[in-house]
Amino acid sequence: MPRSAKPPPAGFSDIEDDLLIFSNKMKDAENAPSTNVPRHQVHWPIFQISHQRSRYVYELYYEKEAITKELYDWLLKNGYADAMLIAKWKKTGYEKASSFVIFTCEFGADYPLAVLFTMCTNQRDKL
């Protein structure tokens, strides 16, 4: 994570432990052996963790309103969340597409596309 010289705003200490857990998961995923994994699946765990971390920040700000705008902007600026991905979540109808991407990453090419989409839709409906 790139860090700025500016100290984090108030409220960062409340979520720092959760962000540290994501950071540790990311390090584990980056250092995981990839010898028996198909080449197109090597980066999937990294994308999944990045997605989860961005979703965590998104939910804190937009759904739970647990962090300030200043902290939210600081988190985006310092790479704790993907601003472009969050921008998509704010648009109507994207939730289904983002869930589909994560489900595809979890189950990979073992299932036909139509089956993956059905599985994704069923999983989203359960939430």
Short mmCIF file of C-alpha atoms in Angstrom, two decimals:
data_model
loop_
_atom_site.label_atom_id
_atom_site.label_comp_id
_atom_site.label_asym_id
_atom_site.label_seq_id
_atom_site.Cartn_x
_atom_site.Cartn_y
_atom_site.Cartn_z
CA MET A 1 0.00 0.00 0.00
CA PRO A 2 1.35 3.41 -0.84
CA ARG A 3 1.38 5.64 2.19
CA SER A 4 1.23 9.41 2.18
CA ALA A 5 3.21 11.69 4.43
CA LYS A 6 -0.08 13.03 5.78
CA PRO A 7 -1.25 11.14 8.89
CA PRO A 8 -4.58 9.31 8.68
CA PRO A 9 -7.72 11.20 9.71
CA ALA A 10 -9.69 10.53 12.86
CA GLY A 11 -11.46 7.20 12.84
CA PHE A 12 -8.69 5.30 11.07
CA SER A 13 -7.67 3.56 14.28
CA ASP A 14 -11.20 2.08 14.50
CA ILE A 15 -10.81 0.21 11.19
CA GLU A 16 -7.04 -0.24 11.15
CA ASP A 17 -7.19 -3.80 12.54
CA ASP A 18 -9.61 -4.90 9.80
CA LEU A 19 -7.44 -3.32 7.12
CA LEU A 20 -4.40 -5.06 8.59
CA ILE A 21 -6.20 -8.42 8.28
CA PHE A 22 -6.84 -7.68 4.59
CA SER A 23 -3.20 -6.69 4.19
CA ASN A 24 -2.01 -9.96 5.75
CA LYS A 25 -4.39 -11.98 3.54
CA MET A 26 -3.03 -10.13 0.51
CA LYS A 27 0.57 -10.92 1.46
CA ASP A 28 -0.34 -14.58 1.90
CA ALA A 29 -2.07 -14.65 -1.49
CA GLU A 30 0.89 -12.95 -3.19
CA ASN A 31 3.36 -15.38 -1.64
CA ALA A 32 1.27 -18.52 -2.19
CA PRO A 33 2.89 -21.11 -4.44
CA SER A 34 1.43 -21.14 -7.91
CA THR A 35 3.04 -24.26 -9.32
CA ASN A 36 -0.11 -26.44 -9.46
CA VAL A 37 -2.52 -23.63 -10.36
CA PRO A 38 -3.49 -22.96 -13.98
CA ARG A 39 -1.88 -19.79 -15.27
CA HIS A 40 -5.17 -17.95 -15.73
CA GLN A 41 -6.13 -18.56 -12.08
CA VAL A 42 -2.94 -17.40 -10.37
CA HIS A 43 -4.15 -13.87 -9.62
CA TRP A 44 -7.73 -14.71 -8.68
CA PRO A 45 -7.15 -14.77 -4.90
CA ILE A 46 -5.47 -11.36 -5.12
CA PHE A 47 -8.40 -9.90 -7.06
CA GLN A 48 -10.84 -11.41 -4.59
CA ILE A 49 -9.08 -9.91 -1.55
CA SER A 50 -8.81 -6.54 -3.26
CA HIS A 51 -12.52 -6.70 -4.07
CA GLN A 52 -13.40 -7.62 -0.47
CA ARG A 53 -11.30 -4.78 0.93
CA SER A 54 -12.90 -2.28 -1.45
CA ARG A 55 -16.36 -3.60 -0.58
CA TYR A 56 -15.54 -3.22 3.12
CA VAL A 57 -14.64 0.46 2.64
CA TYR A 58 -17.69 1.00 0.41
CA GLU A 59 -20.05 -0.46 3.00
CA LEU A 60 -18.49 1.54 5.83
CA TYR A 61 -19.05 4.79 3.99
CA TYR A 62 -22.19 4.35 1.89
CA GLU A 63 -24.25 1.76 3.75
CA LYS A 64 -23.28 1.95 7.42
CA GLU A 65 -22.12 5.59 7.37
CA ALA A 66 -19.48 4.59 9.91
CA ILE A 67 -16.60 6.67 8.50
CA THR A 68 -16.28 10.31 7.53
CA LYS A 69 -15.85 11.64 4.00
CA GLU A 70 -12.35 12.78 4.93
CA LEU A 71 -11.36 9.24 6.02
CA TYR A 72 -13.05 7.70 2.97
CA ASP A 73 -11.15 10.01 0.60
CA TRP A 74 -7.90 9.30 2.45
CA LEU A 75 -8.46 5.53 2.15
CA LEU A 76 -9.04 5.86 -1.61
CA LYS A 77 -6.03 8.12 -2.07
CA ASN A 78 -3.77 5.72 -0.19
CA GLY A 79 -4.84 2.61 -2.08
CA TYR A 80 -6.95 0.89 0.55
CA ALA A 81 -9.87 0.64 -1.89
CA ASP A 82 -10.41 0.75 -5.65
CA ALA A 83 -12.24 3.99 -6.48
CA MET A 84 -13.24 2.80 -9.96
CA LEU A 85 -14.79 -0.38 -8.59
CA ILE A 86 -16.69 1.56 -5.93
CA ALA A 87 -17.95 3.96 -8.61
CA LYS A 88 -19.47 0.96 -10.41
CA TRP A 89 -21.18 -0.28 -7.24
CA LYS A 90 -22.94 3.06 -6.89
CA LYS A 91 -24.61 2.50 -10.28
CA THR A 92 -27.90 0.63 -10.45
CA GLY A 93 -27.67 -3.00 -11.54
CA TYR A 94 -23.94 -3.48 -11.08
CA GLU A 95 -24.29 -5.60 -7.94
CA LYS A 96 -25.28 -8.59 -10.06
CA ALA A 97 -22.29 -8.16 -12.37
CA SER A 98 -19.76 -7.78 -9.57
CA SER A 99 -21.14 -10.84 -7.79
CA PHE A 100 -20.86 -12.74 -11.05
CA VAL A 101 -17.18 -11.81 -11.36
CA ILE A 102 -16.42 -13.03 -7.84
CA PHE A 103 -18.42 -16.23 -8.33
CA THR A 104 -16.57 -16.87 -11.58
CA CYS A 105 -13.30 -16.42 -9.72
CA GLU A 106 -14.36 -18.85 -7.00
CA PHE A 107 -15.56 -21.62 -9.31
CA GLY A 108 -13.48 -20.92 -12.40
CA ALA A 109 -13.85 -22.65 -15.72
CA ASP A 110 -15.21 -25.84 -14.15
CA TYR A 111 -18.78 -24.72 -14.94
CA PRO A 112 -20.42 -23.46 -18.13
CA LEU A 113 -21.18 -19.74 -18.21
CA ALA A 114 -24.96 -20.18 -17.88
CA VAL A 115 -24.50 -22.37 -14.77
CA LEU A 116 -22.16 -19.81 -13.20
CA PHE A 117 -24.66 -17.03 -13.81
CA THR A 118 -27.48 -19.08 -12.26
CA MET A 119 -25.32 -19.95 -9.26
CA CYS A 120 -24.40 -16.30 -8.85
CA THR A 121 -28.01 -15.14 -9.06
CA ASN A 122 -29.13 -17.74 -6.53
CA GLN A 123 -26.34 -16.75 -4.14
CA ARG A 124 -27.17 -13.04 -4.48
CA ASP A 125 -30.85 -13.71 -3.79
CA LYS A 126 -29.95 -15.50 -0.54
CA LEU A 127 -28.18 -12.39 0.78
#
